[in-house]
């Protein structure tokens, strides 16, 4: 039994709905399709007749959009087979290869269209499309009219020779109900400039109001134009960025990759932006704007730039509104990232003022990049800013004063310890900000003579001045009371003399102490099996420490109190105040202690007042 082959039938209304709601992000793409077909037709005409006069004219008025070109044109048979067949392209043969205007194989780079959707995509805004065309390949062929409507029907008829004396094509769109806004002359001109400013042929626009046609294309691209001085070029690029992206850049970076067929420029943002923000770059494909929201063009770490470029090698998606993420794009992305990195290296070597201005805004991006690039870390080391106990400075400057570098993992911990560390010559870096801890971990690989360790309570305590033995022995009862009161909190008490004098007590904690405290809390609430396991894991790590400042007058007065209960309450208050100053989360036991100490002090104050009042009454 033999089977009979059949052709697929396409519902044009369904196709228009698919294009407008699923394939294309906006009806605005119809202008791109018109320009694309005209440019491809002119390219084919040039291949057939290099000396032919070339022109593309676009106009709009009264709900109609017209585009006329002096391109290759079509015969009646070609109008049947190409204009109304989905997936059929005049640039592609049966085997998928492309053809030039003479039917010979040509390179893909000559034409913009690939997917054969072409003119039918214009039905996203058009009720009717009329095409009048005359072929340049067959001088004897009559002009042809192809007339299609959005109900899926079309007619083809030959016209008298005088209807179109010269080869080329004229396309007229009539807006369908609800789409008239897309055919307003000002809108059509705006879209034509946006899509076609870098196309290789001169294109003009006419609003049919009697004025002279206005140019749509603006070539060569600003990054390819000659300028008398580098300063003049920077000014021109800054103006281009302001017009295109709406900001004046800190600097511009040339993105020139001839081997990859890429030319363009990256503009450095003048304000900080989140590393998580996906940048929207503008990409032109053979001069035609492909997208202004390409987020896969540059490495993620280069979030501080916005790029615009033209390429003839990268592949578009089927909608021609983004780049296809393949091996070629991955190689180009790496190469463009290398250009941005090279720009930073050049600034570091020859223009430190410009580099400092850049890092003042985007140091976070450079730190992100340097985490994965030791060479760049070594290069940027003299310039990357960090918050340290000696003030804001680079690692290079800080390492010149401290070979033993300590760091805190939280901003709160750093702010509590920084004044005391600075007064006692302890070098501490705030690694509580994004990427700083990662960079500090890499620092010994770049500077082997440096020792980088996380700050612990013992290191700080050792740097503080010890109290004379006689004074500490005299205060032994006070210290015993303090240690007894804070034993339930898992906190030791030590006495030291340190600056500034205004700080009565300092709460010191480290990661090992916190882990041991968490283990103890888990042990108390665990069943017998887990109690045995957790008990076996008991470590010898130091506990948190409350360091009392012997230089502080309040500490001396508290240590001299005769009432042991009042002394204990005062010590608990000092613990709570130091804990609050460190801005650490309070455990339930800490909250209970704070409440108890506060109420105890209130009770003592009111009791003392009552006692004084009674004495006054007796007098």
XYZ file of C-alpha atoms in Angstrom, residues 6-593:
588
model
C 0.735 16.000 1.765
C 1.907 19.507 2.588
C 1.398 21.134 5.995
C -1.352 23.729 6.087
C -0.715 26.910 8.089
C -3.441 28.991 9.742
C -2.158 32.552 9.273
C -4.248 33.942 12.113
C -2.796 31.319 14.415
C 0.684 32.151 13.128
C 0.212 35.859 13.825
C -0.941 35.056 17.363
C 2.109 32.821 17.847
C 4.485 35.499 16.575
C 3.000 38.379 18.533
C 2.467 36.596 21.862
C 5.220 34.015 22.013
C 8.061 34.514 19.537
C 8.412 38.304 19.482
C 8.461 40.465 22.591
C 6.689 43.367 20.872
C 4.975 44.285 17.558
C 7.795 46.810 17.037
C 9.851 44.077 15.340
C 7.849 44.485 12.120
C 10.032 47.486 11.225
C 13.094 45.307 11.641
C 11.617 42.682 9.278
C 10.939 45.339 6.645
C 14.461 46.727 6.903
C 15.968 43.243 6.959
C 14.230 42.160 3.749
C 15.227 45.392 2.007
C 18.878 45.124 3.065
C 19.069 41.479 1.988
C 17.525 42.351 -1.385
C 20.071 45.144 -1.907
C 22.912 42.824 -0.865
C 21.797 40.284 -3.468
C 21.532 43.061 -6.123
C 25.077 44.179 -5.347
C 26.317 40.613 -5.850
C 24.548 40.467 -9.230
C 25.402 43.987 -10.418
C 28.118 45.728 -8.360
C 27.584 48.981 -10.247
C 23.836 49.243 -9.651
C 22.509 52.312 -7.869
C 21.359 51.326 -4.385
C 18.653 52.988 -2.293
C 16.239 52.121 0.519
C 13.426 54.548 1.375
C 10.964 54.235 4.248
C 7.841 56.362 4.725
C 4.669 56.410 6.804
C 1.368 58.309 6.751
C -2.330 57.695 7.151
C -2.001 54.271 8.776
C 0.294 53.022 6.021
C 3.963 52.145 6.101
C 5.905 51.908 2.837
C 9.439 50.728 2.169
C 11.042 50.793 -1.257
C 14.372 49.300 -2.289
C 16.385 48.923 -5.485
C 17.266 45.350 -4.621
C 17.172 42.044 -6.466
C 13.375 41.870 -6.775
C 11.242 38.775 -7.435
C 9.573 37.015 -10.337
C 5.996 35.735 -10.129
C 7.153 32.192 -9.307
C 9.470 33.487 -6.586
C 6.654 35.560 -5.092
C 4.540 32.399 -4.837
C 7.274 30.243 -3.338
C 9.067 32.718 -1.061
C 6.611 35.299 0.230
C 3.875 32.899 1.346
C 5.813 29.856 2.553
C 6.791 29.611 6.196
C 10.429 28.626 6.646
C 11.389 29.274 3.006
C 14.131 31.878 2.587
C 15.639 33.298 -0.587
C 18.983 33.139 1.249
C 18.816 29.381 1.879
C 18.667 26.423 -0.466
C 17.013 23.052 0.006
C 20.017 21.670 1.858
C 20.209 24.621 4.243
C 23.046 26.397 2.417
C 22.702 30.048 1.444
C 22.698 31.576 -2.021
C 23.577 34.937 -3.382
C 21.655 36.883 -6.010
C 22.917 34.667 -8.844
C 21.991 31.373 -7.161
C 25.616 30.636 -6.256
C 26.628 29.587 -2.759
C 27.495 32.546 -0.575
C 28.657 32.968 2.972
C 26.148 33.303 5.751
C 27.598 36.672 6.654
C 26.152 38.392 3.562
C 22.515 38.229 4.616
C 20.538 39.128 7.721
C 17.586 36.746 7.348
C 17.854 33.068 8.181
C 14.598 31.610 9.389
C 12.176 32.221 6.517
C 9.549 33.990 8.622
C 10.252 37.246 6.816
C 7.445 39.361 5.503
C 4.667 37.322 7.121
C 5.878 38.578 10.518
C 4.586 42.010 9.519
C 1.041 40.712 10.019
C 1.545 41.414 13.739
C 0.528 44.992 12.842
C -0.803 44.769 9.251
C -4.272 44.048 7.957
C -2.988 43.903 4.393
C 0.447 43.684 2.789
C 0.963 44.739 -0.827
C 4.248 43.975 -2.586
C 5.123 45.316 -6.019
C 8.393 43.852 -7.263
C 10.457 43.441 -10.400
C 13.319 41.013 -10.762
C 16.828 42.189 -11.643
C 17.809 38.646 -12.655
C 15.307 38.526 -15.508
C 15.070 41.895 -17.329
C 12.228 40.631 -19.499
C 10.036 39.562 -16.598
C 7.051 41.783 -15.897
C 6.514 43.473 -12.534
C 4.535 41.397 -10.045
C 1.964 42.360 -7.422
C 1.617 40.108 -4.377
C -1.357 41.082 -2.221
C -2.069 39.294 1.063
C -4.539 39.827 3.898
C -4.521 38.653 7.485
C -7.235 36.055 6.799
C -4.545 33.881 5.193
C -5.324 34.543 1.513
C -3.141 36.147 -1.143
C -3.143 36.861 -4.865
C -0.320 37.213 -7.378
C -0.668 39.016 -10.691
C 1.601 40.486 -13.297
C 1.514 44.243 -13.902
C 2.329 46.373 -16.960
C 6.028 47.186 -17.315
C 5.393 50.857 -16.597
C 4.010 49.968 -13.131
C 7.646 49.498 -12.025
C 10.212 50.365 -14.725
C 13.295 49.509 -12.611
C 14.176 46.396 -10.627
C 13.429 46.451 -6.918
C 10.566 46.066 -4.480
C 7.958 48.261 -2.812
C 6.124 46.962 0.254
C 3.035 48.731 1.615
C 1.483 47.777 4.972
C -1.996 48.827 6.065
C -2.515 48.797 9.824
C -5.077 46.440 11.262
C -7.512 47.570 13.984
C -5.766 48.088 17.297
C -2.288 48.425 15.769
C -2.459 51.967 14.370
C -0.070 53.278 17.052
C 2.746 51.276 15.477
C 2.311 53.013 12.100
C 2.407 56.627 13.344
C 5.228 58.357 11.358
C 7.179 59.467 14.450
C 7.018 55.942 15.864
C 8.097 54.323 12.602
C 11.050 56.713 12.289
C 12.077 56.070 15.903
C 11.988 52.305 15.387
C 13.855 52.552 12.087
C 16.673 54.539 13.715
C 16.816 52.179 16.671
C 17.045 49.052 14.534
C 18.849 50.333 11.470
C 21.327 53.057 12.469
C 24.341 50.816 11.738
C 23.071 49.088 8.578
C 25.587 49.141 5.716
C 23.386 51.005 3.200
C 21.984 54.522 3.251
C 18.350 54.465 4.383
C 16.075 57.514 4.475
C 12.708 58.207 6.098
C 9.908 60.411 4.769
C 6.708 61.254 6.639
C 5.026 62.494 3.415
C 4.564 66.004 4.844
C 6.653 67.733 2.215
C 9.941 67.912 4.084
C 13.235 66.489 2.864
C 13.822 62.779 3.614
C 15.845 62.277 6.791
C 18.687 59.779 7.121
C 18.063 56.708 9.257
C 21.548 55.221 9.155
C 24.464 56.840 10.947
C 27.666 55.168 9.823
C 30.400 54.543 10.529
C 29.713 53.585 14.129
C 31.032 56.156 16.589
C 33.754 53.779 17.811
C 35.059 53.411 14.227
C 35.171 57.123 13.373
C 38.447 59.067 13.181
C 38.985 61.830 15.752
C 41.746 64.437 15.954
C 42.708 63.559 19.549
C 41.992 60.827 22.126
C 40.215 63.431 24.240
C 37.877 64.280 21.355
C 37.115 60.601 20.929
C 36.302 60.217 24.621
C 33.926 63.180 24.430
C 32.182 61.702 21.377
C 31.837 58.311 23.028
C 30.483 59.918 26.209
C 27.839 61.712 24.146
C 26.951 58.478 22.376
C 26.560 56.710 25.735
C 24.364 59.491 27.117
C 22.121 59.287 24.058
C 21.990 55.492 24.036
C 21.945 54.525 27.723
C 21.070 57.776 29.494
C 24.241 58.234 31.560
C 27.664 59.853 31.169
C 30.256 57.086 31.576
C 33.276 57.123 33.844
C 35.288 55.733 30.947
C 34.963 53.703 27.762
C 36.626 50.419 26.789
C 37.166 49.390 23.168
C 35.852 45.908 22.375
C 37.704 45.103 19.167
C 37.927 41.405 18.241
C 38.629 41.237 14.479
C 39.080 37.451 14.487
C 35.622 37.053 16.034
C 34.037 39.727 13.831
C 33.185 41.937 16.804
C 33.573 45.709 17.086
C 32.136 47.916 19.786
C 32.628 49.703 23.065
C 31.819 49.155 26.751
C 30.812 52.123 28.891
C 31.694 52.168 32.605
C 28.741 53.027 34.825
C 29.175 56.232 36.873
C 27.283 54.805 39.867
C 27.605 51.531 41.775
C 25.276 48.709 40.815
C 24.481 45.355 42.358
C 26.596 42.401 41.189
C 23.345 40.441 40.988
C 21.911 42.867 38.437
C 21.859 41.405 34.940
C 23.187 44.030 32.575
C 21.387 44.793 29.320
C 23.854 45.153 26.446
C 23.027 46.281 22.886
C 24.031 43.885 20.128
C 23.840 44.594 16.394
C 24.033 41.690 13.973
C 25.563 42.808 10.664
C 24.409 46.323 11.497
C 20.832 45.437 12.487
C 19.931 45.816 16.166
C 19.368 42.343 17.550
C 18.641 43.194 21.187
C 19.201 45.872 23.785
C 18.863 43.370 26.641
C 21.658 40.859 25.991
C 22.626 39.561 29.437
C 24.993 36.787 28.314
C 27.466 38.880 26.332
C 30.012 39.664 29.069
C 31.148 37.723 32.163
C 28.970 38.187 35.243
C 31.758 40.005 37.079
C 31.717 42.796 34.474
C 28.427 44.160 35.811
C 29.915 47.651 35.995
C 29.810 48.206 32.206
C 27.155 48.503 29.505
C 28.288 47.394 26.056
C 27.174 48.106 22.511
C 28.707 46.215 19.617
C 28.242 44.939 16.097
C 29.019 41.358 15.103
C 28.747 39.151 12.049
C 29.637 35.837 13.692
C 27.352 35.349 16.696
C 24.137 33.420 16.139
C 20.715 34.900 16.900
C 17.805 32.999 18.405
C 14.802 32.248 16.190
C 13.062 35.439 17.318
C 16.219 37.401 16.460
C 15.902 39.161 19.797
C 18.816 37.607 21.663
C 22.057 35.699 21.198
C 22.197 31.925 20.996
C 24.380 30.729 23.873
C 26.813 28.383 22.143
C 30.577 27.750 22.139
C 31.221 30.732 19.889
C 29.461 33.105 22.265
C 31.329 31.569 25.220
C 34.673 32.221 23.471
C 33.669 35.790 22.599
C 32.487 36.376 26.178
C 35.870 35.270 27.533
C 37.700 37.469 25.013
C 35.571 40.505 25.858
C 36.196 39.864 29.561
C 39.930 39.835 28.821
C 39.563 43.264 27.176
C 37.916 44.674 30.304
C 40.646 43.125 32.449
C 43.307 44.573 30.139
C 41.779 48.018 30.507
C 42.085 47.750 34.283
C 45.721 46.672 33.961
C 46.450 49.633 31.707
C 44.915 52.072 34.188
C 46.901 50.539 37.046
C 50.126 50.881 35.085
C 49.750 54.369 33.639
C 46.691 56.275 34.935
C 46.311 55.786 38.695
C 44.000 58.790 39.088
C 41.452 57.355 36.667
C 41.780 53.956 38.324
C 41.196 55.477 41.766
C 38.065 57.210 40.453
C 36.824 53.915 39.036
C 37.530 51.942 42.221
C 35.832 54.618 44.287
C 32.614 53.517 42.572
C 33.161 49.907 41.519
C 35.673 48.365 43.899
C 33.136 45.639 44.667
C 33.168 44.456 41.050
C 36.951 44.356 40.924
C 37.071 42.409 44.182
C 34.638 39.917 42.722
C 36.848 39.518 39.672
C 40.094 39.305 41.637
C 38.817 36.334 43.675
C 39.155 34.129 40.593
C 42.207 35.787 39.063
C 45.359 35.790 41.239
C 47.224 37.759 38.573
C 44.613 40.486 38.729
C 44.640 40.387 42.534
C 48.383 41.055 42.498
C 47.850 43.837 39.985
C 45.001 45.509 41.889
C 46.447 44.970 45.364
C 47.916 48.505 45.674
C 44.513 50.006 44.897
C 41.727 47.870 46.396
C 40.217 49.684 49.424
C 39.450 47.906 52.710
C 38.083 49.069 56.049
C 40.823 48.531 58.628
C 41.617 49.426 62.224
C 43.965 52.076 60.780
C 41.253 53.579 58.567
C 40.210 52.966 54.964
C 43.221 51.923 52.894
C 44.531 49.358 50.447
C 45.909 45.977 51.453
C 49.306 47.124 50.221
C 49.337 50.073 52.615
C 47.981 48.021 55.486
C 50.505 45.211 54.948
C 53.339 47.742 55.108
C 52.401 48.405 58.753
C 51.273 44.906 59.819
C 52.788 41.558 58.882
C 50.296 39.747 61.147
C 46.867 40.585 59.775
C 43.718 39.723 61.691
C 40.185 40.002 60.334
C 36.644 39.851 61.627
C 33.843 38.122 59.747
C 31.150 40.596 60.750
C 30.914 44.350 60.497
C 29.550 44.572 64.067
C 32.470 42.684 65.548
C 34.925 44.907 63.684
C 33.303 48.150 64.822
C 33.448 47.054 68.426
C 37.107 46.051 68.351
C 38.566 48.571 65.843
C 39.165 51.515 68.256
C 40.796 49.269 70.846
C 42.868 47.413 68.233
C 44.127 50.683 66.749
C 45.136 51.987 70.193
C 47.186 48.876 70.873
C 48.810 48.319 67.472
C 46.720 45.304 66.461
C 46.079 45.182 62.712
C 42.444 44.225 62.017
C 40.547 44.241 58.709
C 36.783 44.260 58.422
C 35.983 41.206 56.275
C 32.260 41.504 56.873
C 31.690 42.989 53.426
C 31.112 40.984 50.253
C 34.215 39.217 48.864
C 36.641 40.629 51.479
C 37.070 37.376 53.391
C 37.740 35.505 50.116
C 40.388 38.025 49.092
C 42.105 37.901 52.462
C 42.294 34.115 52.173
C 44.135 34.596 48.855
C 46.491 37.272 50.175
C 49.269 34.915 51.401
C 49.487 33.411 47.903
C 50.338 36.876 46.555
C 52.371 38.032 49.580
C 53.824 34.877 51.255
C 55.473 36.898 54.031
C 52.067 37.922 55.413
C 50.146 35.907 57.990
C 46.361 36.226 57.835
C 44.218 34.823 60.654
C 40.695 35.319 61.908
C 40.564 37.468 65.009
C 40.063 35.526 68.271
C 39.552 36.608 71.848
C 43.022 35.452 72.900
C 44.821 37.548 70.301
C 43.077 40.720 71.451
C 43.527 40.002 75.137
C 47.254 39.412 74.695
C 47.655 42.861 73.140
C 45.956 44.659 76.028
C 48.088 45.886 78.946
C 48.112 43.575 81.970
C 47.149 44.945 85.374
C 49.933 44.987 88.016
C 49.950 41.784 90.026
C 49.331 43.576 93.306
C 46.256 45.331 91.919
C 44.870 42.114 90.467
C 45.369 40.277 93.769
C 43.562 43.085 95.546
C 40.636 42.708 93.146
C 40.570 38.882 93.313
C 37.280 38.740 95.329
C 35.607 41.056 92.833
C 36.828 38.959 89.873
C 35.679 35.759 91.586
C 32.191 37.234 92.021
C 32.138 38.373 88.385
C 33.213 34.954 87.077
C 30.647 33.182 89.189
C 27.854 35.433 87.923
C 28.799 34.960 84.246
C 29.600 31.245 84.397
C 26.039 30.307 83.287
C 26.558 32.479 80.182
C 29.686 30.545 79.204
C 31.785 33.675 79.572
C 35.133 34.181 81.311
C 36.127 37.482 82.993
C 39.600 39.011 82.705
C 41.008 42.333 83.867
C 43.142 44.479 81.566
C 44.070 48.126 81.104
C 43.323 49.514 77.669
C 42.333 52.531 75.647
C 39.983 54.266 75.187
C 39.289 54.821 78.866
C 35.607 55.531 78.174
C 34.994 51.846 77.313
C 34.293 50.018 80.630
C 34.082 46.496 79.241
C 34.740 44.637 76.011
C 32.959 41.445 74.939
C 35.249 39.198 72.890
C 34.072 36.153 71.050
C 35.338 34.004 68.184
C 34.047 31.243 65.977
C 35.455 28.419 68.123
C 33.842 29.858 71.230
C 30.505 30.191 69.473
C 30.703 26.592 68.266
C 31.460 25.342 71.766
C 28.573 27.395 73.156
C 26.180 25.989 70.539
C 27.404 22.466 71.344
C 26.742 22.999 75.036
C 23.231 24.319 74.344
C 22.513 21.307 72.147
C 23.858 18.999 74.873
C 21.435 20.401 77.422
C 18.415 19.728 75.215
C 19.525 16.383 73.729
C 18.429 12.875 74.723
C 20.806 10.424 76.350
C 22.217 9.082 73.067
C 23.006 12.505 71.638
C 24.230 13.719 75.029
C 26.890 11.020 74.939
C 27.904 11.866 71.405
C 28.000 15.625 71.977
C 29.789 15.139 75.273
C 32.501 13.195 73.472
C 32.916 16.157 71.118
C 33.667 18.592 73.924
C 36.512 20.813 72.815
C 39.169 22.813 74.574
C 38.450 26.013 72.657
C 38.489 29.223 74.744
C 35.182 30.626 75.810
C 33.894 34.134 75.199
C 35.535 36.777 77.366
C 34.339 39.895 79.131
C 37.426 42.107 79.402
C 37.039 44.719 82.151
C 38.978 47.971 81.687
C 40.952 48.746 84.843
C 41.549 52.273 83.526
C 37.831 53.015 83.564
C 36.599 54.815 86.761
C 33.280 52.939 86.725
C 35.049 49.586 86.897
C 37.071 50.768 89.895
C 33.949 51.943 91.697
C 32.110 48.686 91.015
C 35.086 46.627 92.187
C 35.016 48.554 95.497
C 31.331 47.912 96.251
C 30.906 46.214 99.643
C 27.648 44.484 98.697
C 28.420 41.225 96.817
C 24.878 40.947 95.425
C 25.037 44.500 94.088
C 28.474 43.774 92.618
C 27.075 40.739 90.811
C 24.180 42.784 89.407
C 26.590 45.478 88.207
C 28.776 42.856 86.501
C 25.732 41.426 84.738
C 24.853 44.957 83.577
C 28.383 45.426 82.211
C 28.077 42.104 80.388
C 24.747 43.106 78.865
C 26.023 46.526 77.801
C 29.134 45.022 76.184
C 26.996 42.410 74.448
C 24.674 45.079 73.058
C 27.643 47.133 71.871
C 28.915 44.123 69.925
C 25.502 43.976 68.160
C 25.388 40.205 68.335
C 22.050 38.361 68.464
C 20.889 37.809 72.043
C 20.242 34.284 73.258
C 17.250 33.683 75.577
C 19.661 33.361 78.506
C 21.227 36.717 77.638
C 17.817 38.416 77.477
C 16.903 36.959 80.851
C 20.167 38.231 82.355
